[in-house]
Amino acid sequence: MEIPISIGEQQFQIQLEDGADAESAIKQMTERFKRVLSNEISRRVQDNILDVDLNLDGQQVRLRFKKGEDIVAKVEQFVTERGLTPEAGQQLSVEVLRRATMRDFLPLLFHEVHVDGGQILQLPVYAGQSPDTAVTDFIEKQQLLPDFKDQLVKDLHVNLVGRGLAPLGTFNFASSATGEPVSLSLFVGENMTEKVEALCTQSAMSTTDCEEVHQEITRALKKEKLLPVHEFPININQVPQILRVFDGETAGQALKKFSAQHQLDENAMKELEVKLRERLINEGIVPVVVYPVRLASGGPPVTFPLYKGANLTSTVQDFGHKHSLSPEDAASLTVELQSELRKDGLAPLVEFNFDIGGKKAILPLFQGQNVTQQVLEFGEAHGISAPTYASILSEVDARLKSQGLAPLLSFDLDWQGAPLTLPYYKGTDLKQVVGEFIALHSLPASAEPALLQQLTQRLTALGHLPLLRLPIHIQDKEELLDVYTGENATQAAERFMSRLGLAPSLVPQLAAEVERKMKAAKIIPLREFAIGFGGQELAFALYFGESVDAAVVRFLSLHSSLPASSRPALSQEITRRATQEGLLPFLQVPFNLEGKEVMLPLFHGQDVTKEVEAFGSAHGIQPASMPILHQAVQQALTKYTSASSL
């Protein structure tokens, strides 16, 4: 008779012979349990004890450790007590640590975990333990929130893979020859090609199937960023190193990681970055440029990558099909991207077509290139003569300036006694130019008004900016008439009428209005008088709003050879002539209006009655009071006439 009994997880079968009593059965069971319990206790004791037997200098030595004991400290104590040499001590330490790791006395590695507050915890991983199990035990022990478990498992896996303690990946296939499942595990440092070939040979796979397996493993490893998409051999201090770029990684990110590993300085890193980017672009691994494009449908910008050798128009068409762009939007995008490519030096700013010996030759110019040098190289390549070279250079320079692609002029602007060169491009906004100039030379923002004034004055004096801009209404539309340095009113009017295709017969009328505005803006004198001094005739200019005294002072400063004593007589003469020609009032009649003195100027040739009426209306004088106003003006005129006749 068999009686099944369970104690804990142990299962027992008690054989009870026929006629045996219960006491015999209990005794039999007790003896059986004692043996099982003894074996279990012995096993558990052994699991918590590590014996290391070594032969040191011909002697058998046993070191016993208890689980949890400080193994390193005990080994050091043993080495000191036995007076072992450093070499023997090192040998002992390595062997003890190896056996301890194999028996799970020591972790395979400690993985650093950064938690809130800047604290760093050590996550132990033992032999045979999966990343998931290790992380779960760690989170429970440290009483951490499980929110970041998934990321921590990934990070730990990467660490294990990097140290060769876990495979990069395990890949399962079916043999094309036998149909049986085939598995391949690949570790860091292993030659993937050799392992795949060995697998193919072992499973009798065809060459074609073997290549497909190789490609599939490569794609999977690159996608998981376990295999670089590219490797670059680089010498660091004459030592060959490998710079690896992984899927989705930019050249800058890969280089930053590489630089940190090899402690490169900033200059070395910049030099490597340029070389790496060039290689990645040339091999079509990364795009030459990526532009954000906003679609008419809205939403965040969509990236537009352009690879080396790709045709911009074709690439935009493919992009347009993918994102349902209209032909008009695609064309507009092409123009916009072409402009961006030019700015980045990835497409020529301009191309020149020349006929050299009956053959068409193209001269492309990129952002930042030295024009003279490029034209020289173009000339040498096509065997052109010196006169032809000079002609081409002149044509290129003129076209670049006209299109705002080369500085129209360069100015040395003065700032606190130091001349600083500012290039000016045609059509550029002066305030923006000065702002960029200030930023480039680290000048204070307060420098802007003075520098802007200097630049404006010089461009105006050279005829690149108008002296005056006049709004002219033509057929219910406002057009601007510009007057430049050296132009008179008639020339400006003729140019304006020609530009708009208007009748030349209107020029005199427009010129008269332009001249009046030019005088009011003090661009041309209100009047020029011929003044004779010492047998020579000099031009005396009087500007709008300028007093005779101020004009005389300016005139004498321009003609320093004239005596200062001539100033009173000159002032009197100019006042007389200006008054006669109606440029200055011959009489000013004072009126007291609401406690304030207001002057009524009277000029030769004016209708006095009309002027008085206009004055009264302008100052709100009631009609009943106007006779008094007329009487006061008439009295002043009579008095002036009497005084003038004396």
XYZ file of C-alpha atoms in Angstrom:
646
model
C 0.000 0.000 0.000
C 1.380 3.495 -1.004
C 0.442 6.644 0.898
C 1.362 10.042 -0.872
C 2.477 12.806 1.541
C 3.498 16.454 0.747
C 5.797 18.488 3.030
C 6.391 21.968 1.617
C 7.340 21.415 -2.021
C 8.616 17.855 -1.384
C 6.460 14.860 -2.441
C 6.874 11.503 -0.614
C 5.460 7.997 -1.158
C 5.241 5.865 2.010
C 5.180 2.111 1.392
C 3.028 0.455 4.042
C 3.035 -3.295 4.132
C -0.137 -5.176 4.754
C -0.826 -5.471 8.454
C 1.636 -2.694 9.444
C 0.409 -0.335 12.124
C 0.398 3.475 12.033
C 3.485 3.789 14.302
C 5.593 1.854 11.780
C 4.371 4.106 9.006
C 5.275 7.293 10.946
C 8.728 5.927 11.761
C 9.360 5.094 8.106
C 8.228 8.559 7.075
C 10.431 10.280 9.681
C 13.585 8.501 8.530
C 12.852 9.400 4.925
C 12.225 13.052 5.769
C 15.472 13.284 7.810
C 17.501 12.242 4.770
C 15.735 14.714 2.464
C 16.044 17.554 5.002
C 19.719 16.796 5.563
C 20.395 16.901 1.818
C 18.485 20.176 1.435
C 20.326 21.848 4.337
C 23.657 20.643 2.955
C 22.779 22.020 -0.498
C 21.779 25.391 0.879
C 24.911 25.633 2.999
C 26.992 24.856 -0.070
C 25.120 27.515 -2.060
C 26.107 30.097 0.541
C 29.735 28.977 0.879
C 32.488 29.396 -1.721
C 35.657 27.322 -1.428
C 38.605 28.364 -3.582
C 41.451 25.829 -3.743
C 44.737 27.174 -5.107
C 48.276 25.927 -5.444
C 50.554 28.698 -4.163
C 54.285 27.981 -4.237
C 53.673 24.219 -4.160
C 51.153 24.388 -1.305
C 47.441 23.638 -1.564
C 45.538 26.579 -0.091
C 41.808 26.767 0.529
C 39.942 30.034 0.977
C 36.367 29.841 2.247
C 33.895 32.697 1.776
C 30.366 33.176 2.990
C 27.833 34.794 0.678
C 27.631 38.526 1.343
C 31.138 38.623 2.812
C 33.555 41.337 1.574
C 35.610 39.110 -0.739
C 38.143 41.790 -1.713
C 38.917 42.655 1.929
C 39.307 38.966 2.849
C 41.653 38.322 -0.094
C 43.786 41.344 0.874
C 43.941 40.109 4.479
C 44.955 36.629 3.298
C 47.686 38.037 1.014
C 49.078 40.149 3.880
C 49.016 37.278 6.402
C 50.754 34.873 4.022
C 53.253 37.483 2.832
C 52.465 36.727 -0.803
C 54.119 38.633 -3.621
C 52.054 41.252 -5.492
C 51.970 38.967 -8.538
C 50.645 36.024 -6.477
C 48.131 38.328 -4.807
C 46.904 39.543 -8.208
C 46.581 35.949 -9.434
C 44.600 35.010 -6.326
C 42.274 38.032 -6.657
C 41.481 37.286 -10.310
C 40.730 33.626 -9.639
C 38.590 34.328 -6.574
C 36.582 36.997 -8.396
C 36.102 34.713 -11.406
C 34.760 31.866 -9.276
C 32.654 34.220 -7.172
C 31.036 35.632 -10.311
C 30.364 32.177 -11.724
C 28.730 31.092 -8.441
C 26.647 34.309 -8.229
C 28.631 35.466 -5.187
C 29.494 38.595 -7.162
C 27.482 40.365 -9.899
C 28.643 40.220 -13.496
C 28.495 44.016 -13.436
C 27.034 47.007 -11.616
C 24.863 49.253 -13.785
C 24.681 52.904 -12.681
C 21.170 54.272 -12.202
C 20.632 58.023 -11.784
C 17.611 58.871 -9.651
C 16.040 62.141 -8.519
C 18.192 64.339 -6.323
C 21.387 63.489 -8.204
C 21.839 60.186 -6.359
C 23.545 57.317 -8.220
C 22.506 53.757 -7.343
C 24.246 50.530 -8.359
C 22.089 47.892 -10.047
C 23.744 44.416 -9.692
C 23.365 41.839 -12.466
C 24.288 38.219 -11.728
C 25.209 35.418 -14.125
C 22.135 33.929 -15.776
C 19.939 36.842 -14.747
C 17.907 38.585 -17.482
C 17.797 42.414 -17.658
C 14.073 42.329 -16.893
C 14.565 40.197 -13.736
C 17.530 42.267 -12.554
C 15.601 45.544 -12.990
C 12.467 44.172 -11.301
C 14.480 42.989 -8.256
C 16.308 46.323 -8.128
C 13.111 48.416 -8.249
C 11.514 46.347 -5.492
C 14.606 46.488 -3.283
C 15.095 50.245 -3.731
C 11.351 50.915 -3.514
C 11.376 52.904 -6.736
C 8.427 53.732 -8.952
C 8.070 51.269 -11.849
C 7.487 54.080 -14.380
C 10.996 53.978 -15.834
C 11.389 50.181 -15.786
C 11.133 49.777 -19.577
C 13.826 52.400 -20.251
C 16.056 50.960 -17.528
C 15.746 47.460 -19.035
C 16.796 48.882 -22.438
C 19.754 50.765 -20.951
C 20.902 47.675 -19.033
C 20.616 45.525 -22.142
C 22.794 47.967 -24.084
C 25.367 47.889 -21.259
C 25.414 44.068 -21.230
C 25.694 43.949 -25.015
C 28.536 46.461 -25.017
C 30.481 44.356 -22.515
C 29.873 41.128 -24.428
C 27.714 39.724 -21.607
C 24.623 39.538 -23.816
C 24.256 39.043 -27.558
C 23.651 41.943 -29.929
C 20.762 39.893 -31.146
C 19.530 36.344 -31.611
C 18.147 35.551 -35.066
C 16.010 32.558 -35.974
C 15.768 31.155 -39.510
C 14.613 28.036 -41.269
C 17.265 26.170 -43.245
C 16.458 26.303 -46.955
C 18.012 22.854 -47.328
C 16.394 20.934 -44.445
C 13.585 23.219 -43.324
C 14.766 22.879 -39.725
C 14.953 25.972 -37.444
C 18.387 27.589 -37.211
C 19.466 30.110 -34.565
C 22.383 32.567 -34.549
C 23.494 34.727 -31.600
C 25.887 37.571 -32.328
C 28.045 39.251 -29.683
C 30.010 42.525 -29.746
C 33.382 42.065 -31.405
C 32.379 38.967 -33.348
C 32.743 38.904 -37.121
C 29.182 38.735 -38.406
C 30.181 37.583 -41.894
C 32.219 34.657 -40.553
C 29.433 33.579 -38.159
C 26.799 33.750 -40.904
C 29.013 31.732 -43.276
C 29.608 29.119 -40.569
C 25.854 28.904 -39.944
C 25.160 28.539 -43.659
C 27.744 25.769 -44.008
C 26.437 23.959 -40.954
C 22.813 24.102 -42.139
C 23.658 23.495 -45.827
C 22.042 26.757 -46.983
C 22.499 28.043 -50.555
C 24.702 31.055 -51.332
C 21.652 33.149 -52.247
C 19.841 32.275 -49.004
C 23.018 32.955 -47.063
C 23.299 36.462 -48.567
C 19.663 37.161 -47.708
C 20.294 36.065 -44.098
C 23.331 38.345 -43.937
C 21.356 41.325 -45.287
C 18.407 40.682 -42.960
C 20.657 40.521 -39.889
C 22.486 43.679 -40.998
C 19.222 45.597 -41.468
C 17.885 44.452 -38.102
C 21.070 45.396 -36.237
C 21.244 48.817 -37.890
C 17.592 49.496 -37.162
C 18.135 48.650 -33.499
C 21.278 50.836 -33.544
C 23.356 47.799 -32.567
C 25.380 48.016 -35.760
C 26.638 51.297 -37.217
C 25.431 52.417 -40.621
C 28.958 53.567 -41.278
C 32.439 53.338 -39.788
C 35.271 55.809 -40.299
C 38.908 54.989 -39.519
C 40.498 57.949 -37.692
C 43.969 58.400 -36.224
C 44.051 59.893 -32.742
C 47.624 60.665 -31.654
C 48.908 58.171 -34.261
C 46.609 55.462 -32.863
C 43.949 54.137 -35.284
C 40.384 54.439 -33.964
C 36.941 53.804 -35.423
C 34.256 56.491 -35.422
C 30.843 54.835 -35.734
C 27.656 56.496 -36.939
C 24.397 54.738 -36.059
C 20.985 54.876 -37.705
C 19.217 58.194 -37.075
C 22.360 59.774 -35.663
C 23.714 63.071 -37.018
C 27.390 63.605 -37.718
C 27.494 66.048 -34.790
C 25.959 63.552 -32.357
C 28.302 60.738 -33.402
C 31.303 63.028 -33.195
C 30.277 64.412 -29.796
C 30.115 60.890 -28.390
C 33.425 59.950 -30.038
C 35.087 63.153 -28.790
C 33.959 62.486 -25.217
C 35.373 58.950 -25.368
C 38.730 60.142 -26.711
C 38.847 63.530 -24.918
C 39.315 65.587 -28.088
C 39.721 69.356 -27.825
C 37.350 71.772 -29.561
C 39.599 72.422 -32.589
C 40.167 68.714 -33.259
C 36.442 68.060 -32.936
C 35.550 70.816 -35.427
C 38.102 69.531 -37.947
C 36.759 65.986 -37.636
C 33.174 67.208 -37.915
C 33.864 68.833 -41.285
C 35.593 65.702 -42.644
C 32.924 63.362 -41.316
C 30.063 65.419 -42.733
C 31.767 65.568 -46.146
C 32.132 61.785 -46.246
C 28.577 61.167 -45.122
C 27.262 63.578 -47.767
C 29.500 62.235 -50.546
C 28.418 58.660 -49.835
C 24.740 59.607 -49.715
C 24.369 58.517 -46.090
C 23.035 61.859 -44.908
C 21.352 64.592 -46.962
C 23.276 67.617 -48.113
C 20.648 69.715 -46.400
C 17.281 69.338 -44.677
C 14.744 72.158 -44.890
C 11.505 72.506 -42.890
C 8.565 73.014 -45.252
C 5.165 74.258 -44.090
C 2.300 72.776 -46.055
C -0.832 74.694 -47.012
C -2.866 72.077 -45.152
C -1.339 73.304 -41.884
C 0.308 71.357 -39.093
C 3.969 71.256 -38.086
C 6.702 71.700 -40.736
C 7.578 68.654 -42.860
C 11.272 67.939 -43.445
C 12.561 68.082 -47.000
C 15.920 66.238 -47.362
C 18.108 66.747 -50.413
C 20.929 64.302 -51.119
C 24.071 64.874 -53.145
C 23.567 64.490 -56.878
C 19.779 64.627 -56.589
C 17.899 66.855 -59.035
C 16.079 69.556 -57.077
C 13.114 69.793 -59.457
C 12.580 66.001 -59.526
C 12.955 65.756 -55.750
C 10.389 68.524 -55.240
C 8.006 66.763 -57.652
C 8.285 63.520 -55.645
C 7.797 65.499 -52.431
C 4.781 67.233 -53.991
C 3.159 63.925 -54.990
C 3.685 62.544 -51.503
C 2.184 65.598 -49.774
C -0.448 66.484 -52.449
C 1.092 69.833 -53.451
C -0.408 71.758 -56.354
C 1.881 72.432 -59.377
C 1.973 76.108 -58.365
C 3.011 75.293 -54.775
C 5.651 72.847 -56.043
C 7.081 75.502 -58.370
C 7.101 78.060 -55.541
C 8.825 75.545 -53.257
C 11.495 74.898 -55.902
C 12.288 78.623 -56.120
C 12.356 78.965 -52.320
C 14.651 75.952 -51.870
C 16.910 77.157 -54.692
C 17.354 80.411 -52.759
C 18.154 78.516 -49.541
C 20.660 76.293 -51.363
C 22.398 79.382 -52.708
C 22.639 80.906 -49.245
C 24.158 77.696 -47.912
C 26.672 77.510 -50.766
C 25.073 74.316 -52.107
C 23.935 75.845 -55.381
C 25.510 78.654 -57.420
C 24.383 82.195 -56.663
C 24.485 82.909 -60.369
C 25.689 81.283 -63.578
C 27.270 83.196 -66.472
C 27.069 81.904 -70.045
C 29.926 82.877 -72.324
C 30.767 82.051 -75.921
C 34.408 80.944 -75.971
C 35.689 80.065 -79.438
C 32.187 79.241 -80.656
C 31.467 76.944 -77.694
C 29.181 77.605 -74.754
C 31.009 77.873 -71.411
C 29.341 78.256 -68.007
C 30.920 80.068 -65.080
C 29.093 79.205 -61.795
C 29.742 81.346 -58.716
C 28.946 80.136 -55.206
C 28.430 81.988 -51.920
C 31.742 83.082 -50.396
C 33.912 82.452 -53.473
C 36.552 84.952 -54.572
C 35.164 86.283 -57.849
C 38.509 87.379 -59.276
C 40.077 83.994 -58.517
C 37.139 82.103 -60.051
C 37.220 84.198 -63.231
C 40.996 83.704 -63.435
C 40.637 79.911 -63.140
C 37.797 79.995 -65.688
C 40.020 81.942 -68.078
C 42.940 79.546 -67.647
C 40.683 76.529 -68.188
C 39.348 77.964 -71.470
C 42.571 79.629 -72.665
C 41.142 83.155 -72.944
C 43.266 86.238 -73.663
C 43.984 89.037 -71.183
C 41.534 91.540 -72.817
C 38.776 88.907 -72.845
C 39.534 88.083 -69.198
C 39.220 91.770 -68.255
C 35.921 92.034 -70.147
C 34.495 88.926 -68.461
C 35.583 90.146 -65.031
C 33.944 93.531 -65.637
C 30.692 91.918 -66.830
C 30.592 89.505 -63.857
C 31.281 92.316 -61.370
C 28.568 94.570 -62.822
C 25.966 91.800 -62.859
C 26.733 90.701 -59.300
C 26.405 94.279 -58.071
C 23.185 94.902 -59.967
C 21.628 91.749 -58.474
C 22.794 92.577 -54.957
C 25.121 89.537 -54.906
C 28.312 91.544 -54.477
C 28.930 94.748 -52.514
C 27.996 97.783 -54.552
C 30.375 99.835 -52.418
C 32.487 99.509 -49.277
C 32.650 102.352 -46.763
C 35.035 103.068 -43.924
C 32.652 104.300 -41.238
C 34.168 106.150 -38.322
C 33.445 104.972 -34.792
C 35.305 106.804 -32.011
C 38.264 107.461 -34.301
C 38.541 103.900 -35.612
C 37.616 103.290 -39.290
C 35.568 100.117 -39.774
C 34.751 98.758 -43.254
C 31.093 98.213 -44.092
C 30.085 96.529 -47.393
C 26.838 97.777 -48.934
C 24.752 95.636 -51.310
C 22.267 97.132 -53.717
C 18.706 97.195 -52.422
C 19.528 96.157 -48.855
C 17.787 97.818 -45.910
C 20.137 100.400 -44.364
C 18.965 99.819 -40.809
C 19.463 96.061 -41.180
C 22.934 96.614 -42.686
C 23.975 98.880 -39.817
C 22.483 96.458 -37.257
C 24.515 93.533 -38.658
C 27.603 95.777 -38.784
C 27.170 96.695 -35.091
C 26.765 93.021 -34.132
C 29.821 91.983 -36.177
C 32.093 94.543 -34.500
C 30.489 94.253 -31.031
C 29.560 97.944 -30.987
C 26.991 99.370 -28.545
C 23.423 99.780 -29.793
C 23.782 103.541 -29.206
C 26.134 103.658 -32.227
C 23.271 102.982 -34.657
C 21.973 106.564 -35.273
C 25.439 108.045 -35.990
C 26.516 105.140 -38.249
C 23.183 105.145 -40.074
C 23.538 108.871 -40.710
C 27.099 108.436 -42.045
C 26.060 105.645 -44.408
C 22.966 107.499 -45.642
C 24.931 110.675 -46.343
C 27.615 108.824 -48.314
C 25.184 106.763 -50.387
C 23.143 109.884 -51.123
C 26.219 111.899 -52.102
C 27.281 109.108 -54.504
C 23.843 108.967 -56.083
C 22.888 105.491 -54.782
C 20.113 106.846 -52.602
C 17.701 109.633 -53.609
C 18.089 113.101 -52.139
C 14.334 113.476 -52.239
C 11.332 111.198 -52.808
C 8.146 112.913 -53.951
C 4.748 111.172 -54.065
C 3.086 112.001 -57.386
C -0.562 111.081 -58.055
C -1.000 109.693 -61.570
C -4.401 108.345 -62.640
C -5.565 107.687 -59.057
C -2.324 105.908 -58.268
C 0.594 107.186 -56.212
C 4.060 106.882 -57.768
C 7.366 107.986 -56.230
C 9.590 110.448 -58.052
C 13.216 110.212 -56.889
C 15.685 113.072 -57.156
C 19.364 112.084 -57.029
C 22.548 114.031 -56.367
C 23.608 116.051 -59.424
C 20.124 116.026 -60.987
C 18.076 119.132 -61.593
C 14.284 119.235 -61.449
C 13.859 118.865 -65.224
C 16.111 115.786 -65.410
C 14.260 114.116 -62.531
C 10.880 114.916 -64.127
C 11.980 113.596 -67.555
C 13.260 110.319 -66.044
C 10.021 109.875 -64.081
C 7.783 110.502 -67.111
C 9.871 108.173 -69.274
C 9.670 105.361 -66.708
C 5.886 105.569 -66.629
C 5.520 106.155 -70.393
C 3.787 109.538 -69.943
C 3.665 112.433 -72.389
C 6.831 114.653 -72.429
C 4.584 117.726 -72.668
C 3.830 117.364 -68.953
C 7.517 117.627 -67.990
C 7.682 121.464 -67.517
C 4.695 121.509 -65.175
C 6.079 118.567 -63.156
C 9.598 120.048 -63.139
C 8.276 123.320 -61.644
C 6.632 121.377 -58.800
C 9.785 119.275 -58.264
C 11.922 122.415 -58.151
C 9.629 123.982 -55.567
C 9.910 120.833 -53.399
C 13.680 120.746 -53.836
C 13.929 124.342 -52.656
C 11.678 123.643 -49.669
C 13.885 120.645 -48.774
C 16.989 122.871 -49.119
C 18.416 120.566 -51.794
C 18.845 123.500 -54.146
C 19.064 127.180 -53.221
C 15.931 129.260 -53.089
C 17.897 131.808 -55.125
C 21.485 132.375 -56.231
C 22.823 135.956 -56.464
C 25.903 137.061 -58.391
C 28.177 139.016 -56.052
C 31.185 140.946 -57.352
C 34.343 141.088 -55.200
C 37.780 142.266 -56.282
C 37.029 141.898 -59.947
C 35.561 138.372 -59.643
C 31.952 137.270 -59.657
C 30.874 134.788 -56.939
C 27.596 132.878 -56.525
C 25.772 133.591 -53.278
C 23.176 130.874 -52.386
C 20.203 131.546 -50.172
C 18.253 128.461 -49.036
C 14.625 128.106 -48.001
C 14.084 129.135 -44.371
C 17.658 130.401 -44.035
C 18.241 133.880 -42.563
C 20.367 136.332 -44.541
C 22.867 136.588 -41.686
C 23.341 132.781 -41.570
C 23.756 132.677 -45.376
C 26.383 135.456 -45.245
C 28.363 133.651 -42.523
C 28.320 130.425 -44.617
C 29.345 132.350 -47.759
C 32.298 134.025 -46.029
C 33.442 130.669 -44.588
C 33.489 129.203 -48.117
C 35.458 132.196 -49.425
C 38.025 132.721 -46.702
C 39.921 135.241 -48.855
C 37.106 137.775 -48.387
C 37.471 140.209 -45.455
C 35.172 139.750 -42.454
C 34.541 143.508 -42.520
C 32.478 143.010 -45.677
C 29.772 141.170 -43.734
C 27.447 144.178 -42.927
C 27.479 145.530 -46.485
C 26.972 142.032 -47.914
C 24.030 141.346 -45.604
C 22.425 144.638 -46.574
C 22.882 143.936 -50.309
C 21.481 140.393 -50.148
C 18.523 141.566 -48.049
C 17.742 144.266 -50.614
C 17.868 141.872 -53.568
C 15.937 139.109 -51.850
C 13.269 141.585 -50.820
C 12.965 142.991 -54.335
C 12.535 139.478 -55.763
C 9.877 138.593 -53.218
C 12.039 136.072 -51.333
C 11.987 138.116 -48.141
C 9.114 140.268 -46.827
C 9.575 143.993 -47.394
C 7.318 144.625 -44.410
C 6.095 142.674 -41.385
C 3.006 144.043 -39.642
C 2.664 143.041 -35.957
C -0.704 142.144 -34.400
C -1.558 141.267 -30.806
C -3.875 138.278 -30.892
C -5.012 136.966 -27.517
C -1.930 138.380 -25.802
C 0.501 136.956 -28.377
C 2.327 138.927 -31.061
C 1.760 137.520 -34.558
C 3.466 138.914 -37.692
C 1.836 139.374 -41.096
C 4.662 139.290 -43.707
C 4.145 141.212 -46.935
C 6.150 140.424 -50.098
C 6.604 142.418 -53.324
C 4.113 141.373 -55.978
C 1.460 140.171 -53.525
C -2.168 141.313 -53.462
C -2.193 142.937 -50.007
C -5.985 142.753 -49.616
C -6.013 139.001 -50.297
C -3.124 138.433 -47.931
C -4.891 140.318 -45.121
C -8.096 138.314 -45.688
C -6.126 135.045 -45.628
C -4.318 136.114 -42.449
C -7.613 136.967 -40.722
C -9.191 133.655 -41.737
C -6.128 131.663 -40.589
C -6.255 133.275 -37.143
C -10.017 133.132 -36.617
C -10.650 136.893 -36.724
C -14.348 137.747 -36.915
C -15.610 139.510 -40.094
C -16.680 142.517 -37.996
C -13.057 143.043 -36.953
C -11.540 142.711 -40.433
C -11.861 146.473 -41.293
C -9.654 147.232 -38.302
C -7.111 144.722 -39.627
C -7.120 146.290 -43.120
C -6.768 149.791 -41.644
C -3.742 148.727 -39.534
C -2.035 147.189 -42.577
C -2.744 150.273 -44.708
C -1.234 152.548 -42.028
C 1.870 150.346 -41.864
C 2.214 150.465 -45.695
C 1.874 154.266 -45.725
C 4.515 154.587 -43.034
C 6.839 152.168 -44.948
C 6.378 154.107 -48.222
C 7.109 157.435 -46.527
C 10.277 156.056 -44.933
C 11.480 154.514 -48.214
C 11.097 157.812 -50.106
C 13.403 159.697 -47.760
